[in-house]
Amino acid sequence: MSSSDGKTRDLVSTIDGAGWDFALTRHRYHDIERPLGPHYCVYNRRLMACCFDHRSTIDGYWLLRQKVAVLNTGELPLQFKGVDAQRLMDKLFTKDITKLKIGRCAYGLACYEDGGLIVDGILLRVTDDCFWYAQADGDFYSWARAHALGMDVEITDPQIFVSQVQGPNSMKVLAAACDDGMPDPFGYFAMARVKFGGQEVVITRTGYTNELGWEYYTQPHHDAQALWEHLKQAGEPFGLDIFGLDSMHIRRIEAGILNAGSDFDQTTTPYDVGLGMFVDEDKGDFIGKAALKKASKGVRLIGVLCNAEPHIGAEIRIDGYAVGKVTAGALSPYLKQGVGIALMLESGHLPDAKVTIGCVDGKFHEGKLASLPLYDKAGEIQRGKNINIPSRD
């Protein structure tokens, strides 16, 4: 039975005492989050804050849209190092990894032999023979180990933790935090090494919001407390603060950014969910290549709009017949309506088509299908080309 019934949910809180939590890993900034009243989900066996007592979900959303917000994520960076690291990466991922240059990032999708999706994430080429893969929640480590048999590559969990700094003031915070000034160039999907308060840190021009933003990677040798204090001091003039995944969730739906395990899973191909652009069918052999060549290229994933909050797992209906299901839903403070993502049973459904949508109030509400992203279709916000800050009415 799913824990999410639209009325209650099960999250993790920190309590006094010892006991059974051996399989869970805390973020390096757990002690900084704890006074704020965090409530966690479990993601890659790591704790990731969904919400905080000190700030509402809606306030967190506007912090992201108007100032700058920090999420300490549950992403799991794995390291692949060795002579055959590139060979393995090119086998595991649908994109042509041989073209990825040192100091650049790529969006990496991994599939099963039948073309079903395993996981997605951000792949960093750290050196010629070393990659980091910041994976979403999913079974990837053992999959990679199994397919590395006979290759000269070491696959490890280097105990790196990823934090996202997102929002219209994010680059101002970065400029203030860098000891030696902003990295140049630092375009979209770039990687750089900068010094924050004397500590060298890997940063990437990436995020999960389609807002202007960047991410930084806290490694075991870092003094995490000092690193956070430095960033906090740099960000205070620009309104920087910590927020939770619930706030980011609203923005990622608006942006059409997918979540592994809910918007796609092993039953869907990249083409089913609109990620076909990240499949290089003409490159050398990779896992799932033969199946993907034969797979339907029709897109079944689409956005939805209605006057209530869509309920994850609920039906999408046309003329009373089920034609799809909700995979993500929220109330958008910016669009002032319910927003969601839906996986249709078949491709070919068009934006603006009228539907009824199952919502968290237990009722079906009239709505319509919509193309993703729901606004900023050209992606100008995250590239810094649209600097207009929305107002909170």
CSV table of C-alpha atoms in Angstrom, one decimal:
chain,number,residue,atom,x,y,z
A,1,MET,CA,0.0,0.0,0.0
A,2,SER,CA,1.4,3.4,-1.0
A,3,SER,CA,2.0,5.8,1.9
A,4,SER,CA,0.8,8.7,-0.2
A,5,ASP,CA,-3.0,8.7,-0.1
A,6,GLY,CA,-3.4,12.5,-0.6
A,7,LYS,CA,-4.3,13.0,3.1
A,8,THR,CA,-1.3,11.7,5.0
A,9,ARG,CA,2.3,10.7,4.4
A,10,ASP,CA,5.2,9.1,6.2
A,11,LEU,CA,8.3,11.2,6.7
A,12,VAL,CA,11.4,10.8,9.0
A,13,SER,CA,12.1,13.0,11.9
A,14,THR,CA,15.1,13.2,14.2
A,15,ILE,CA,14.5,12.0,17.8
A,16,ASP,CA,16.7,11.5,20.8
A,17,GLY,CA,18.2,8.1,21.5
A,18,ALA,CA,19.9,5.2,19.7
A,19,GLY,CA,18.1,2.5,17.7
A,20,TRP,CA,17.4,1.1,14.3
A,21,ASP,CA,18.5,3.5,11.6
A,22,PHE,CA,21.6,1.8,10.4
A,23,ALA,CA,20.8,1.9,6.7
A,24,LEU,CA,20.2,5.7,6.6
A,25,THR,CA,22.8,8.3,5.8
A,26,ARG,CA,22.6,11.9,6.9
A,27,HIS,CA,23.6,14.8,4.7
A,28,ARG,CA,26.8,16.6,5.7
A,29,TYR,CA,24.6,19.6,6.6
A,30,HIS,CA,22.2,17.6,8.8
A,31,ASP,CA,23.2,19.5,12.0
A,32,ILE,CA,22.7,22.8,10.3
A,33,GLU,CA,19.2,21.7,9.1
A,34,ARG,CA,18.1,20.2,12.4
A,35,PRO,CA,17.3,23.4,14.3
A,36,LEU,CA,15.0,24.4,11.5
A,37,GLY,CA,12.6,21.4,12.1
A,38,PRO,CA,13.2,19.2,9.1
A,39,HIS,CA,11.0,16.3,8.0
A,40,TYR,CA,12.8,13.9,5.7
A,41,CYS,CA,12.1,11.4,2.9
A,42,VAL,CA,14.5,8.5,2.2
A,43,TYR,CA,16.3,8.9,-1.1
A,44,ASN,CA,19.2,6.6,-2.1
A,45,ARG,CA,19.1,5.6,1.6
A,46,ARG,CA,20.0,9.2,2.3
A,47,LEU,CA,17.8,11.7,4.2
A,48,MET,CA,16.5,14.6,2.1
A,49,ALA,CA,14.4,17.3,3.7
A,50,CYS,CA,10.9,17.6,2.2
A,51,CYS,CA,9.8,20.5,4.5
A,52,PHE,CA,10.8,22.5,7.5
A,53,ASP,CA,8.9,23.8,10.4
A,54,HIS,CA,10.6,27.2,10.0
A,55,ARG,CA,9.1,27.9,6.5
A,56,SER,CA,6.0,26.9,4.7
A,57,THR,CA,6.1,25.2,1.4
A,58,ILE,CA,4.6,28.2,-0.3
A,59,ASP,CA,7.1,30.6,1.3
A,60,GLY,CA,9.9,28.2,0.1
A,61,TYR,CA,8.5,28.3,-3.4
A,62,TRP,CA,8.7,32.1,-3.5
A,63,LEU,CA,12.1,32.1,-1.9
A,64,LEU,CA,13.2,30.0,-4.9
A,65,ARG,CA,11.4,32.2,-7.5
A,66,GLN,CA,12.3,35.6,-6.0
A,67,LYS,CA,15.6,35.2,-4.1
A,68,VAL,CA,17.8,32.1,-3.7
A,69,ALA,CA,17.2,28.8,-2.1
A,70,VAL,CA,19.4,25.9,-1.0
A,71,LEU,CA,18.4,22.2,-1.0
A,72,ASN,CA,20.7,19.6,0.4
A,73,THR,CA,19.8,16.7,-1.8
A,74,GLY,CA,19.8,13.0,-1.6
A,75,GLU,CA,21.5,12.5,-4.9
A,76,LEU,CA,24.2,9.8,-4.8
A,77,PRO,CA,27.4,10.6,-6.7
A,78,LEU,CA,29.2,7.4,-7.7
A,79,GLN,CA,32.8,7.5,-9.0
A,80,PHE,CA,34.1,5.6,-12.0
A,81,LYS,CA,37.8,5.7,-12.4
A,82,GLY,CA,40.2,3.8,-14.6
A,83,VAL,CA,41.4,3.1,-18.1
A,84,ASP,CA,38.0,1.7,-19.1
A,85,ALA,CA,35.9,4.3,-17.3
A,86,GLN,CA,34.8,6.0,-20.6
A,87,ARG,CA,34.1,2.6,-22.2
A,88,LEU,CA,31.8,1.6,-19.3
A,89,MET,CA,30.0,4.9,-19.3
A,90,ASP,CA,29.3,4.7,-23.0
A,91,LYS,CA,28.0,1.2,-22.5
A,92,LEU,CA,25.7,2.2,-19.6
A,93,PHE,CA,24.3,5.5,-20.9
A,94,THR,CA,22.2,6.3,-23.9
A,95,LYS,CA,24.2,9.4,-24.9
A,96,ASP,CA,27.5,9.3,-26.7
A,97,ILE,CA,29.8,9.8,-23.7
A,98,THR,CA,33.0,9.8,-25.8
A,99,LYS,CA,32.0,13.3,-26.8
A,100,LEU,CA,31.9,14.6,-23.2
A,101,LYS,CA,34.8,16.8,-22.5
A,102,ILE,CA,36.7,17.2,-19.2
A,103,GLY,CA,35.1,19.9,-17.1
A,104,ARG,CA,31.6,19.4,-18.6
A,105,CYS,CA,28.4,17.7,-17.5
A,106,ALA,CA,25.8,15.7,-19.3
A,107,TYR,CA,22.3,14.4,-18.5
A,108,GLY,CA,22.7,10.6,-18.2
A,109,LEU,CA,20.0,8.0,-18.8
A,110,ALA,CA,20.5,4.3,-18.2
A,111,CYS,CA,18.2,1.6,-19.6
A,112,TYR,CA,17.6,-2.1,-19.2
A,113,GLU,CA,18.0,-4.4,-22.2
A,114,ASP,CA,14.4,-4.0,-23.1
A,115,GLY,CA,14.7,-0.1,-23.2
A,116,GLY,CA,13.0,0.5,-19.9
A,117,LEU,CA,14.5,3.3,-17.8
A,118,ILE,CA,16.5,2.5,-14.7
A,119,VAL,CA,17.6,6.0,-13.5
A,120,ASP,CA,18.7,9.4,-14.6
A,121,GLY,CA,21.3,11.9,-13.2
A,122,ILE,CA,24.1,14.3,-13.9
A,123,LEU,CA,27.4,12.9,-15.3
A,124,LEU,CA,30.5,14.9,-14.7
A,125,ARG,CA,33.8,14.2,-16.5
A,126,VAL,CA,36.3,15.1,-13.8
A,127,THR,CA,39.4,13.9,-15.6
A,128,ASP,CA,40.1,11.9,-18.7
A,129,ASP,CA,39.7,8.6,-16.8
A,130,CYS,CA,37.4,9.7,-14.0
A,131,PHE,CA,33.6,10.4,-14.0
A,132,TRP,CA,31.2,11.2,-11.2
A,133,TYR,CA,27.5,10.3,-11.7
A,134,ALA,CA,25.1,12.1,-9.4
A,135,GLN,CA,22.2,9.6,-9.7
A,136,ALA,CA,18.6,10.0,-8.8
A,137,ASP,CA,17.0,7.5,-6.5
A,138,GLY,CA,17.4,4.0,-8.1
A,139,ASP,CA,19.3,0.8,-8.4
A,140,PHE,CA,22.4,1.7,-10.3
A,141,TYR,CA,25.5,0.8,-8.3
A,142,SER,CA,25.1,-3.0,-8.6
A,143,TRP,CA,24.0,-2.7,-12.2
A,144,ALA,CA,27.2,-0.8,-13.1
A,145,ARG,CA,29.3,-3.3,-11.2
A,146,ALA,CA,27.8,-6.2,-13.0
A,147,HIS,CA,28.4,-4.7,-16.4
A,148,ALA,CA,32.0,-3.6,-15.6
A,149,LEU,CA,33.1,-7.3,-15.5
A,150,GLY,CA,36.4,-7.6,-17.2
A,151,MET,CA,37.0,-3.9,-17.4
A,152,ASP,CA,39.8,-1.9,-15.8
A,153,VAL,CA,37.6,0.5,-13.8
A,154,GLU,CA,37.0,1.1,-10.1
A,155,ILE,CA,33.4,1.9,-9.0
A,156,THR,CA,33.1,3.5,-5.6
A,157,ASP,CA,30.9,5.6,-3.4
A,158,PRO,CA,33.2,8.5,-2.6
A,159,GLN,CA,30.8,9.9,0.1
A,160,ILE,CA,30.1,13.1,-1.8
A,161,PHE,CA,27.0,15.1,-1.0
A,162,VAL,CA,25.3,17.5,-3.4
A,163,SER,CA,23.6,20.8,-2.6
A,164,GLN,CA,21.6,23.0,-5.0
A,165,VAL,CA,21.7,26.8,-4.9
A,166,GLN,CA,18.9,28.0,-7.1
A,167,GLY,CA,17.0,31.2,-7.8
A,168,PRO,CA,17.4,34.6,-9.5
A,169,ASN,CA,20.1,35.7,-7.0
A,170,SER,CA,22.1,32.4,-7.2
A,171,MET,CA,24.9,33.8,-9.4
A,172,LYS,CA,25.2,36.8,-7.2
A,173,VAL,CA,25.8,34.5,-4.3
A,174,LEU,CA,28.3,32.5,-6.3
A,175,ALA,CA,30.2,35.7,-7.2
A,176,ALA,CA,30.3,36.8,-3.6
A,177,ALA,CA,31.4,33.3,-2.3
A,178,CYS,CA,34.2,32.7,-4.8
A,179,ASP,CA,37.6,33.7,-3.3
A,180,ASP,CA,39.1,34.3,-6.7
A,181,GLY,CA,36.0,35.6,-8.6
A,182,MET,CA,33.5,33.8,-10.7
A,183,PRO,CA,34.7,30.9,-13.0
A,184,ASP,CA,34.9,32.0,-16.6
A,185,PRO,CA,33.4,30.5,-18.6
A,186,PHE,CA,30.6,28.9,-16.6
A,187,GLY,CA,27.9,28.2,-19.0
A,188,TYR,CA,25.0,25.8,-18.7
A,189,PHE,CA,26.1,22.3,-17.8
A,190,ALA,CA,29.7,23.5,-17.1
A,191,MET,CA,31.8,22.2,-14.2
A,192,ALA,CA,34.4,24.2,-12.4
A,193,ARG,CA,36.6,24.2,-9.3
A,194,VAL,CA,36.4,27.2,-7.1
A,195,LYS,CA,37.6,28.2,-3.6
A,196,PHE,CA,35.0,29.0,-1.0
A,197,GLY,CA,36.7,30.4,2.1
A,198,GLY,CA,40.0,28.7,1.2
A,199,GLN,CA,38.4,25.3,0.4
A,200,GLU,CA,38.4,24.1,-3.2
A,201,VAL,CA,35.0,22.9,-4.2
A,202,VAL,CA,33.6,21.3,-7.4
A,203,ILE,CA,30.5,23.2,-8.7
A,204,THR,CA,28.3,22.6,-11.7
A,205,ARG,CA,25.9,24.8,-13.6
A,206,THR,CA,23.0,22.5,-13.1
A,207,GLY,CA,19.8,22.1,-11.0
A,208,TYR,CA,16.4,20.6,-10.6
A,209,THR,CA,14.3,23.8,-10.9
A,210,ASN,CA,14.8,25.4,-14.4
A,211,GLU,CA,15.7,28.5,-12.3
A,212,LEU,CA,19.0,30.1,-12.6
A,213,GLY,CA,21.3,28.0,-10.4
A,214,TRP,CA,24.3,25.9,-9.6
A,215,GLU,CA,25.2,22.9,-7.4
A,216,TYR,CA,28.2,22.2,-5.2
A,217,TYR,CA,29.8,18.9,-4.1
A,218,THR,CA,30.8,18.5,-0.5
A,219,GLN,CA,33.6,15.8,-0.2
A,220,PRO,CA,34.8,14.0,2.9
A,221,HIS,CA,37.9,16.2,3.3
A,222,HIS,CA,35.8,19.4,3.5
A,223,ASP,CA,35.0,21.2,6.7
A,224,ALA,CA,31.3,21.3,6.0
A,225,GLN,CA,30.4,23.7,8.9
A,226,ALA,CA,33.0,26.2,7.7
A,227,LEU,CA,31.8,25.8,4.1
A,228,TRP,CA,28.2,26.5,5.0
A,229,GLU,CA,29.1,29.5,7.1
A,230,HIS,CA,31.1,30.9,4.2
A,231,LEU,CA,28.2,30.4,1.8
A,232,LYS,CA,25.6,31.7,4.3
A,233,GLN,CA,27.6,34.9,4.8
A,234,ALA,CA,28.0,35.4,1.1
A,235,GLY,CA,24.3,34.8,0.5
A,236,GLU,CA,22.7,36.8,3.3
A,237,PRO,CA,22.6,40.1,1.3
A,238,PHE,CA,20.7,38.2,-1.4
A,239,GLY,CA,18.2,36.4,0.8
A,240,LEU,CA,19.8,32.9,0.7
A,241,ASP,CA,18.2,30.3,3.0
A,242,ILE,CA,17.5,26.5,3.2
A,243,PHE,CA,14.2,25.1,1.8
A,244,GLY,CA,12.7,21.7,1.3
A,245,LEU,CA,11.9,19.4,-1.6
A,246,ASP,CA,8.1,20.1,-1.4
A,247,SER,CA,8.8,23.7,-2.5
A,248,MET,CA,11.1,22.6,-5.3
A,249,HIS,CA,8.6,19.9,-6.4
A,250,ILE,CA,6.1,22.6,-7.4
A,251,ARG,CA,8.7,24.3,-9.6
A,252,ARG,CA,10.0,21.1,-11.2
A,253,ILE,CA,6.4,20.2,-12.3
A,254,GLU,CA,6.0,23.6,-13.8
A,255,ALA,CA,9.3,23.1,-15.6
A,256,GLY,CA,8.5,19.6,-16.7
A,257,ILE,CA,11.5,18.0,-15.0
A,258,LEU,CA,10.9,14.3,-14.3
A,259,ASN,CA,11.4,12.3,-11.2
A,260,ALA,CA,12.8,8.8,-11.5
A,261,GLY,CA,10.5,6.1,-10.1
A,262,SER,CA,7.3,8.1,-10.5
A,263,ASP,CA,7.2,10.0,-13.8
A,264,PHE,CA,9.2,7.2,-15.4
A,265,ASP,CA,10.3,3.7,-14.4
A,266,GLN,CA,11.3,0.3,-15.9
A,267,THR,CA,8.0,0.1,-17.8
A,268,THR,CA,8.7,3.3,-19.8
A,269,THR,CA,11.3,4.0,-22.5
A,270,PRO,CA,13.0,7.4,-22.9
A,271,TYR,CA,10.7,8.0,-25.9
A,272,ASP,CA,7.6,7.4,-23.8
A,273,VAL,CA,8.4,10.2,-21.5
A,274,GLY,CA,9.8,12.8,-23.9
A,275,LEU,CA,13.5,12.1,-23.3
A,276,GLY,CA,14.3,10.8,-26.8
A,277,MET,CA,16.7,13.7,-27.4
A,278,PHE,CA,19.0,12.0,-24.9
A,279,VAL,CA,19.3,8.8,-26.9
A,280,ASP,CA,22.1,8.5,-29.5
A,281,GLU,CA,20.9,5.5,-31.5
A,282,ASP,CA,23.8,5.9,-34.0
A,283,LYS,CA,26.5,5.6,-31.4
A,284,GLY,CA,28.3,2.3,-30.6
A,285,ASP,CA,26.6,-0.4,-28.7
A,286,PHE,CA,24.9,0.4,-25.4
A,287,ILE,CA,22.5,-1.4,-23.1
A,288,GLY,CA,19.0,-1.1,-24.6
A,289,LYS,CA,20.1,0.0,-28.0
A,290,ALA,CA,18.4,-2.8,-30.0
A,291,ALA,CA,15.1,-2.4,-28.1
A,292,LEU,CA,15.1,1.4,-28.4
A,293,LYS,CA,15.6,1.2,-32.2
A,294,LYS,CA,12.4,-0.8,-32.4
A,295,ALA,CA,10.5,1.1,-29.8
A,296,SER,CA,7.6,3.5,-30.5
A,297,LYS,CA,8.9,7.1,-30.7
A,298,GLY,CA,5.5,8.5,-29.5
A,299,VAL,CA,5.5,10.6,-26.4
A,300,ARG,CA,3.0,9.6,-23.7
A,301,LEU,CA,4.0,12.1,-21.0
A,302,ILE,CA,2.2,15.4,-20.9
A,303,GLY,CA,1.3,18.2,-18.5
A,304,VAL,CA,-2.1,18.8,-16.9
A,305,LEU,CA,-3.9,21.9,-15.5
A,306,CYS,CA,-7.0,22.1,-13.4
A,307,ASN,CA,-8.6,24.0,-10.5
A,308,ALA,CA,-7.6,21.5,-7.8
A,309,GLU,CA,-4.5,19.6,-6.9
A,310,PRO,CA,-4.0,16.4,-9.0
A,311,HIS,CA,-3.5,13.3,-7.0
A,312,ILE,CA,-0.5,11.0,-7.8
A,313,GLY,CA,-1.8,7.7,-9.2
A,314,ALA,CA,-5.3,9.0,-10.0
A,315,GLU,CA,-6.9,8.5,-13.4
A,316,ILE,CA,-7.0,11.0,-16.3
A,317,ARG,CA,-10.3,10.5,-18.1
A,318,ILE,CA,-11.9,11.6,-21.4
A,319,ASP,CA,-15.6,11.0,-21.8
A,320,GLY,CA,-15.5,8.9,-18.6
A,321,TYR,CA,-12.8,6.5,-19.9
A,322,ALA,CA,-9.4,6.2,-18.3
A,323,VAL,CA,-6.7,7.4,-20.7
A,324,GLY,CA,-3.8,7.9,-18.4
A,325,LYS,CA,-2.7,8.5,-14.8
A,326,VAL,CA,-1.2,11.4,-12.8
A,327,THR,CA,2.5,11.0,-12.0
A,328,ALA,CA,3.0,14.3,-10.2
A,329,GLY,CA,0.7,17.0,-8.8
A,330,ALA,CA,0.8,20.3,-6.9
A,331,LEU,CA,-0.9,23.7,-6.5
A,332,SER,CA,1.1,26.3,-8.3
A,333,PRO,CA,1.2,29.7,-6.5
A,334,TYR,CA,2.5,31.3,-9.7
A,335,LEU,CA,-0.1,29.9,-12.2
A,336,LYS,CA,-2.8,29.9,-9.5
A,337,GLN,CA,-4.1,26.5,-10.3
A,338,GLY,CA,-3.5,22.8,-10.0
A,339,VAL,CA,-0.5,21.6,-12.1
A,340,GLY,CA,0.7,18.1,-12.8
A,341,ILE,CA,2.4,15.6,-15.1
A,342,ALA,CA,0.5,12.6,-16.6
A,343,LEU,CA,1.5,9.4,-18.3
A,344,MET,CA,-1.1,8.6,-20.9
A,345,LEU,CA,-1.9,5.0,-22.1
A,346,GLU,CA,-1.2,6.0,-25.7
A,347,SER,CA,0.7,8.8,-27.4
A,348,GLY,CA,-1.1,11.3,-29.6
A,349,HIS,CA,-3.0,13.3,-27.0
A,350,LEU,CA,-2.7,17.0,-27.7
A,351,PRO,CA,-2.3,20.1,-25.5
A,352,ASP,CA,-5.6,21.8,-24.6
A,353,ALA,CA,-7.6,18.6,-24.8
A,354,LYS,CA,-10.3,18.6,-22.2
A,355,VAL,CA,-10.0,15.9,-19.5
A,356,THR,CA,-11.2,15.1,-16.0
A,357,ILE,CA,-8.5,14.6,-13.4
A,358,GLY,CA,-8.5,12.7,-10.1
A,359,CYS,CA,-7.5,15.1,-7.3
A,360,VAL,CA,-6.5,15.0,-3.7
A,361,ASP,CA,-10.0,15.9,-2.5
A,362,GLY,CA,-11.2,12.5,-3.8
A,363,LYS,CA,-13.1,14.1,-6.7
A,364,PHE,CA,-12.6,14.4,-10.4
A,365,HIS,CA,-12.2,18.0,-11.7
A,366,GLU,CA,-12.4,19.3,-15.2
A,367,GLY,CA,-9.0,20.3,-16.6
A,368,LYS,CA,-6.9,20.2,-19.7
A,369,LEU,CA,-3.7,18.7,-21.1
A,370,ALA,CA,-0.7,21.1,-21.5
A,371,SER,CA,2.7,21.0,-23.1
A,372,LEU,CA,5.7,20.8,-20.8
A,373,PRO,CA,7.2,23.0,-19.5
A,374,LEU,CA,4.1,24.8,-18.5
A,375,TYR,CA,5.8,28.2,-19.1
A,376,ASP,CA,9.3,29.5,-20.1
A,377,LYS,CA,9.1,27.1,-23.1
A,378,ALA,CA,12.5,28.2,-24.4
A,379,GLY,CA,14.3,27.7,-21.1
A,380,GLU,CA,15.4,31.2,-20.8
A,381,ILE,CA,15.2,31.5,-17.0
A,382,GLN,CA,17.8,28.8,-16.2
A,383,ARG,CA,20.2,30.3,-18.8
A,384,GLY,CA,19.9,33.8,-17.4
A,385,LYS,CA,18.3,35.2,-20.5
A,386,ASN,CA,15.0,36.0,-18.7
A,387,ILE,CA,15.8,38.0,-15.5
A,388,ASN,CA,12.2,39.1,-14.7
A,389,ILE,CA,11.3,38.2,-11.1
A,390,PRO,CA,7.7,37.2,-10.7
A,391,SER,CA,5.6,39.0,-8.1
A,392,ARG,CA,3.8,37.3,-5.3
A,393,ASP,CA,0.2,38.5,-5.4
